[in-house]
Short mmCIF file of C-alpha atoms and ligand atoms in Angstrom, two decimals:
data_model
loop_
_atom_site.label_atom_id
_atom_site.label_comp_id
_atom_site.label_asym_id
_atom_site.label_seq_id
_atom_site.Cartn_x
_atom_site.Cartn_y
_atom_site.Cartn_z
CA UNK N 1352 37.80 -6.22 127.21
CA UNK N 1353 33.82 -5.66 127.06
CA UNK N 1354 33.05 -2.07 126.24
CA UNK N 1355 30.29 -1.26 128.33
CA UNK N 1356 26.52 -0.12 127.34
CA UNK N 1357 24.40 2.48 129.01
CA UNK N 1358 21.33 2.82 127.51
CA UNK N 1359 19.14 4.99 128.12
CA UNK N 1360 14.99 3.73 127.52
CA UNK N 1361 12.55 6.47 126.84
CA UNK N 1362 9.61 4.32 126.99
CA UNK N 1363 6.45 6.06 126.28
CA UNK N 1364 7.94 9.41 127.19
CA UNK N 1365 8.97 12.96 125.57
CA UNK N 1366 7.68 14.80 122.17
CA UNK N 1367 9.99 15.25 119.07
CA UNK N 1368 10.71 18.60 120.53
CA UNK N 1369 11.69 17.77 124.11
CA UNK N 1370 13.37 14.58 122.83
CA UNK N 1371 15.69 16.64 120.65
CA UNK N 1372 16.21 19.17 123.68
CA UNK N 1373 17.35 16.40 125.74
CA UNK N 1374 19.89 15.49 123.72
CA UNK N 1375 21.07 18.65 123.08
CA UNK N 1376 21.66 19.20 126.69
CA UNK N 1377 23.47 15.82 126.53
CA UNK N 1378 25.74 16.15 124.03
CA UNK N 1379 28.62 18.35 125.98
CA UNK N 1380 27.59 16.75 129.29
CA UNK N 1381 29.29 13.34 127.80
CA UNK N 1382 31.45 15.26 125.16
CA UNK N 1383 35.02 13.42 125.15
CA UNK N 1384 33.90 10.63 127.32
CA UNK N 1385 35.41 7.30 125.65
CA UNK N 1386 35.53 3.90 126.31
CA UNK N 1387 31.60 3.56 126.80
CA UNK N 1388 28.77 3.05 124.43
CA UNK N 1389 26.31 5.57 124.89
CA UNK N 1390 22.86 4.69 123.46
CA UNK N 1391 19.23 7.03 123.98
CA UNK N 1392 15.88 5.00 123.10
CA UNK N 1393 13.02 7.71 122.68
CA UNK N 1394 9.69 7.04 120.98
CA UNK N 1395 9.37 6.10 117.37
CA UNK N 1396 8.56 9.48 116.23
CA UNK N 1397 11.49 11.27 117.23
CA UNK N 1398 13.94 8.57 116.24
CA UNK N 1399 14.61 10.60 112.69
CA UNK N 1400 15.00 14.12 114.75
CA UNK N 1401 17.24 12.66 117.30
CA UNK N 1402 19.45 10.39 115.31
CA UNK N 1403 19.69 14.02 112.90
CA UNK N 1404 20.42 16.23 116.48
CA UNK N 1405 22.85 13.50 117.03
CA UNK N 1406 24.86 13.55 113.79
CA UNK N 1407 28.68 13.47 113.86
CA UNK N 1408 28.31 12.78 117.85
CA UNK N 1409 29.30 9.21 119.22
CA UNK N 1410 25.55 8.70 121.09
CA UNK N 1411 23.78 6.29 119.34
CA UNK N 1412 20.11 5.96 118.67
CA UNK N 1413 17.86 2.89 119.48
CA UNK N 1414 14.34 2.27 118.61
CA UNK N 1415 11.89 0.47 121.44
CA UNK N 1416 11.41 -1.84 119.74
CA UNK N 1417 10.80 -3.89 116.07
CA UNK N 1418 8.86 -6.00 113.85
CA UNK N 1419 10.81 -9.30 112.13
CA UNK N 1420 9.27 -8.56 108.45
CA UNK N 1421 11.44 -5.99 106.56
CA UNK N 1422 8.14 -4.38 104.44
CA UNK N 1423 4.07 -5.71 103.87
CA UNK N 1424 0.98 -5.38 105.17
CA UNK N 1425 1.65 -4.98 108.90
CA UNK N 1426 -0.17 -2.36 109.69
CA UNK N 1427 1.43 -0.31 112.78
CA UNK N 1428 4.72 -2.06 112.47
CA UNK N 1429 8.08 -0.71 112.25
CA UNK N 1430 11.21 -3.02 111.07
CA UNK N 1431 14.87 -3.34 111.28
CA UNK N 1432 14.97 -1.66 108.04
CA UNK N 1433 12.92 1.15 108.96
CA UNK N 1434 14.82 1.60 112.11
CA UNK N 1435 17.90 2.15 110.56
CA UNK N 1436 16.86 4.21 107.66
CA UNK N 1437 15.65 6.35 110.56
CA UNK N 1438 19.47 6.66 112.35
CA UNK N 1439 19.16 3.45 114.52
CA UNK N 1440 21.95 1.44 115.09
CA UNK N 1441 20.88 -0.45 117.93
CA UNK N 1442 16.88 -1.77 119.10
CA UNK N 1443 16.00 -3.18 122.08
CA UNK N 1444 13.74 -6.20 122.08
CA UNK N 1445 11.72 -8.06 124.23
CA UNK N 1446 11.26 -5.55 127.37
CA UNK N 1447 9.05 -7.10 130.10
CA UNK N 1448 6.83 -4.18 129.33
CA UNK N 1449 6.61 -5.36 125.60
CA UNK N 1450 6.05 -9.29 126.86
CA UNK N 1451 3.89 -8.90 129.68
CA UNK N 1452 0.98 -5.85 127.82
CA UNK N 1453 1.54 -7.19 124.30
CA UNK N 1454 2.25 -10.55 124.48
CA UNK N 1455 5.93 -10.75 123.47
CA UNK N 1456 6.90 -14.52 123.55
CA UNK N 1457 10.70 -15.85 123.22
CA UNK N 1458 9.78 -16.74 119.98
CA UNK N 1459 8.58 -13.23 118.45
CA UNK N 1460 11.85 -11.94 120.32
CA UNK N 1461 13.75 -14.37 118.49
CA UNK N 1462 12.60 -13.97 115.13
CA UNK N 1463 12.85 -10.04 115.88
CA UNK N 1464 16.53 -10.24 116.96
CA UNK N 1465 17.21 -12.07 113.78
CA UNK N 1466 15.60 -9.67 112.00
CA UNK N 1467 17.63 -6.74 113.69
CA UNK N 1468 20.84 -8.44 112.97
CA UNK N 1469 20.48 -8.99 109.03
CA UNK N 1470 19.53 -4.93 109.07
CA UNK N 1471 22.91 -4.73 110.70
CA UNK N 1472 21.33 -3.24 114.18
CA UNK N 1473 22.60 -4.61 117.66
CA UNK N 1474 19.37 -6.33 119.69
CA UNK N 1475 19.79 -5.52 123.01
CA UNK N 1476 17.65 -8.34 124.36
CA UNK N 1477 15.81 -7.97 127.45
CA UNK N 1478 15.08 -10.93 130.30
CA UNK N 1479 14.01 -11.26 133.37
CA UNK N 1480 11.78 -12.62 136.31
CA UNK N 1481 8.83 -11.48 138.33
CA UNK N 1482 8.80 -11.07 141.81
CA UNK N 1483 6.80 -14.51 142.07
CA UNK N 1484 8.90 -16.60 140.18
CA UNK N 1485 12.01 -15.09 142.27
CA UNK N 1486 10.49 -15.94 145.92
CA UNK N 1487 9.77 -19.38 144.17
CA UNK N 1488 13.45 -19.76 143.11
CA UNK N 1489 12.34 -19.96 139.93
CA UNK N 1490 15.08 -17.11 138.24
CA UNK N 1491 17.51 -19.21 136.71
CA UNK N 1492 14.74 -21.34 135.31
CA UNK N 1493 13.45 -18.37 134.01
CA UNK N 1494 16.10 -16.83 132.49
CA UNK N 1495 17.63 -19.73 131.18
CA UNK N 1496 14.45 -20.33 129.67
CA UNK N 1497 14.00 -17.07 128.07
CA UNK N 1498 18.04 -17.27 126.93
CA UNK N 1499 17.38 -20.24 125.03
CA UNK N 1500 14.23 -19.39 123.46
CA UNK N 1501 15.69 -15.81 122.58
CA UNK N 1502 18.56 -16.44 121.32
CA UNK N 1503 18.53 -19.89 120.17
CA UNK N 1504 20.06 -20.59 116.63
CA UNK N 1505 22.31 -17.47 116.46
CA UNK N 1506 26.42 -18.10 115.34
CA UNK N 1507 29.48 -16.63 116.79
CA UNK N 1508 28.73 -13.85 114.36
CA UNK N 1509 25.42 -13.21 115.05
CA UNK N 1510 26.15 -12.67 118.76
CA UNK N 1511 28.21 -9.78 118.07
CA UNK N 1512 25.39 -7.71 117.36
CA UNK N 1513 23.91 -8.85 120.60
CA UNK N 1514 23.78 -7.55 123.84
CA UNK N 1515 21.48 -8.87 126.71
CA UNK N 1516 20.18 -7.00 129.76
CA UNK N 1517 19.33 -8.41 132.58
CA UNK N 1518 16.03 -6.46 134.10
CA UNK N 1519 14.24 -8.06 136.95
CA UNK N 1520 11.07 -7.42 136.45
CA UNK N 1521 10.52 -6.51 140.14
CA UNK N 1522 12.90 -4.03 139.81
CA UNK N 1523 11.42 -2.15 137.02
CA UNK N 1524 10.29 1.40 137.50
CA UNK N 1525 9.83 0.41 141.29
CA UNK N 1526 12.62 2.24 143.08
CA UNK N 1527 13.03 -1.48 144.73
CA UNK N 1528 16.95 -2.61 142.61
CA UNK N 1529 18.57 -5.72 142.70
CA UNK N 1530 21.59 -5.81 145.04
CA UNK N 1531 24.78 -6.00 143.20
CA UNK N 1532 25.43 -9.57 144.81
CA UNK N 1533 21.88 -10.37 143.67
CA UNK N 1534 22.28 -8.97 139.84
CA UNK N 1535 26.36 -10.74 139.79
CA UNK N 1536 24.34 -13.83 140.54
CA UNK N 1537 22.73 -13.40 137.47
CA UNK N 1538 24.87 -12.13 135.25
CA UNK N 1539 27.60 -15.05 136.10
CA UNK N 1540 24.70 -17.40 135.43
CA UNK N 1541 23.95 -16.06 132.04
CA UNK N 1542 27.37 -15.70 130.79
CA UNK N 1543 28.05 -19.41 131.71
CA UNK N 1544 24.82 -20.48 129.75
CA UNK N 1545 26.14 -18.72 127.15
CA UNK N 1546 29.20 -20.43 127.15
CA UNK N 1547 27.75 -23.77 127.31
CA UNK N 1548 25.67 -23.25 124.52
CA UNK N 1549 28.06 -20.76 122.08
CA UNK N 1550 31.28 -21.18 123.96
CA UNK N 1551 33.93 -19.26 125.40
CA UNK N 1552 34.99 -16.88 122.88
CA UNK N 1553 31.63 -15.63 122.39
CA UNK N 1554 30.54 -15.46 126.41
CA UNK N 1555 33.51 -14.02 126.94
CA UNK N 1556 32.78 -10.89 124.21
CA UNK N 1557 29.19 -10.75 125.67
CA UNK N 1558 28.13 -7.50 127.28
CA UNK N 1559 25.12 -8.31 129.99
CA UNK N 1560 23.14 -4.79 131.32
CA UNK N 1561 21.45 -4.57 134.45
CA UNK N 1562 18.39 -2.74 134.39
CA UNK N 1563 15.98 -2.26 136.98
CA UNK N 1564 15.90 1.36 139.13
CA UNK N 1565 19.11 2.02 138.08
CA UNK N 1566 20.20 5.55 139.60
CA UNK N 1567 23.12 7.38 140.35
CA UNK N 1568 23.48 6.02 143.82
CA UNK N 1569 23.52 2.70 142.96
CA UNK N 1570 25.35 2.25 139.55
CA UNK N 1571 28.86 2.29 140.73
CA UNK N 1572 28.11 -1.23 142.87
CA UNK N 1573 26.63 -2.45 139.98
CA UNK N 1574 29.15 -1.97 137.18
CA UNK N 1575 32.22 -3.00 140.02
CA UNK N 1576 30.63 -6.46 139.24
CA UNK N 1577 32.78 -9.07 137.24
CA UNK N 1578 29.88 -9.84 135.10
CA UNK N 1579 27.90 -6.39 134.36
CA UNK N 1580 29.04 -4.67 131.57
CA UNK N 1581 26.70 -1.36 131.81
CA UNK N 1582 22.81 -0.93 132.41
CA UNK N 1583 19.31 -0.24 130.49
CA UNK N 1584 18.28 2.86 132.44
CA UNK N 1585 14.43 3.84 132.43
CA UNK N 1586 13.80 6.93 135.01
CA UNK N 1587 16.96 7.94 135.68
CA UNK N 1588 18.08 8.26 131.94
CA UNK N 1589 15.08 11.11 131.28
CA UNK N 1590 17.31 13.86 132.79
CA UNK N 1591 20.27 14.77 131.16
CA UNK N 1592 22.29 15.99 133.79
CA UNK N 1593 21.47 12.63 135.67
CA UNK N 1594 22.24 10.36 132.89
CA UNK N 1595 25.26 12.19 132.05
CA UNK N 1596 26.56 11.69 135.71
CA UNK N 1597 25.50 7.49 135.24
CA UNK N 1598 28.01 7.66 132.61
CA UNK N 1599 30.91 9.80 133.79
CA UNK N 1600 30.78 6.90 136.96
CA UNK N 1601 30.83 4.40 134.69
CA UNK N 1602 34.24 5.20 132.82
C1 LIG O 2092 13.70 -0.09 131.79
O1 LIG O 2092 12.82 0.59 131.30
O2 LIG O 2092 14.27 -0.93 131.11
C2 LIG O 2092 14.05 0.14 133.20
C3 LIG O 2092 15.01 -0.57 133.74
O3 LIG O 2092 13.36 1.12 133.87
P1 LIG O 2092 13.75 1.79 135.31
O4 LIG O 2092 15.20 2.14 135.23
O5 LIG O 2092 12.86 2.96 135.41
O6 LIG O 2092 13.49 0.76 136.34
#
């Protein structure tokens, strides 16, 4: 049994204030709701006045992103350590947004997710293909790639503090999703990659998101596939009433 994930990604969006609102209005909306792992991503600055607004409730807090160094002279970074002393208990890592404007490479992502895991965060590690490499039939190649540069060198252990989502890069923030046929394809490919390089007990425990204009109308096709275990929500997860009713479908 794979618990699933909706995640909710901020991006560059909201103040302290009106990230602390939001999940105010959340909390009751999803009050009671089990068997899901509920997870809100806002900015770096309000991580410490969410993860607070959120004490004693079962959402959990992610950060955007991290840095693999736990302290130094890294000016502008933020790392594992810092992201849990701020309430974190998950990060995501690797977004297309974070590899295609600041040069994220599957090696950075690696030695970030490495990083996440010793400060006892779970990496929820983002891949994906462009629209190009897709109409060249290039997404497996792609993804596989990215899987193995990602997430190469990580034990059975390790991979219980990771979760991977699935984003087509296409499909991000353009209103255009994957089908759910289209995303199964996918996930089933990833999961067996997964068990050919970590094996079955571990790609069998492995929760794989879809994200990519994610929205009300479309999640319930999504999650009714064998191989998607929840979604990484970027729009749609800004509203609370709207996120709220992602999750209520998904349970
Ligand atoms: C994302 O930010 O990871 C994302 C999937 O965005 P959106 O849902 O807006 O496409």
């Amino acid at each position: 049994m794979r618990i699933p994930v909706i995640a909710g990604n901020w991006k560059l969006y909201k103040t302290i204030g009106e990230s602390v609102a939001m999940v105010n209005e959340l909390k009751p909306l999803v009050a009671g709701i089990e068997g899901v792992e509920i997870v809100v991503a806002p900015v770096f600055t309000a991580l410490g006045s969410v993860s607070a607004a959120l004490s004693g409730s079962a959402i959990c807090v992610s950060g955007q992103d991290c840095f693999w160094e736990e302290e130094g002279a890294f000016t502008g970074e933020v790392s594992p350590k810092l992201l849990k002393d701020a309430g974190c208990s998950h990060v995501i890592i690797g977004h297309s947004e974070r590899r295609l404007y600041f040069g994220e490479s599957d090696d950075s992502v690696n030695r970030k997710v490495r990083a996440a895991i010793s400060a006892g965060l779970t990496a929820i590690v983002c891949v994906g293909e462009t629209l190009e490499e897709r109409d060249a039939r290039a997404t497996f190649t792609v993804v596989g790639k990215q899987i193995r540069g990602s997430l190469d060198g990580f034990s059975a252990d390790d991979f219980k503090q990771i979760v991977i989502a699935y984003e087509p890069v296409w499909a991000i923030g353009t209103g255009k999703t994957a089908t759910a046929e289209q995303a199964q394809d996918v996930h089933e490919y990833i999961r067996n990659l997964v068990l050919m390089l970590s094996g079955n007990s571990v790609s069998d425990s492995l929760r794989i998101l879809y994200g990519g204009s994610v929205k009300p109308d479309n999640i319930k096709g999504l999650m009714a596939q064998p191989d998607i275990d929840g979604a990484l929500i970027g729009g749609a997860s800004l509203k609370a009433a709207t996120f709220a009713e992602m999750i209520r479908i998904c349970v």
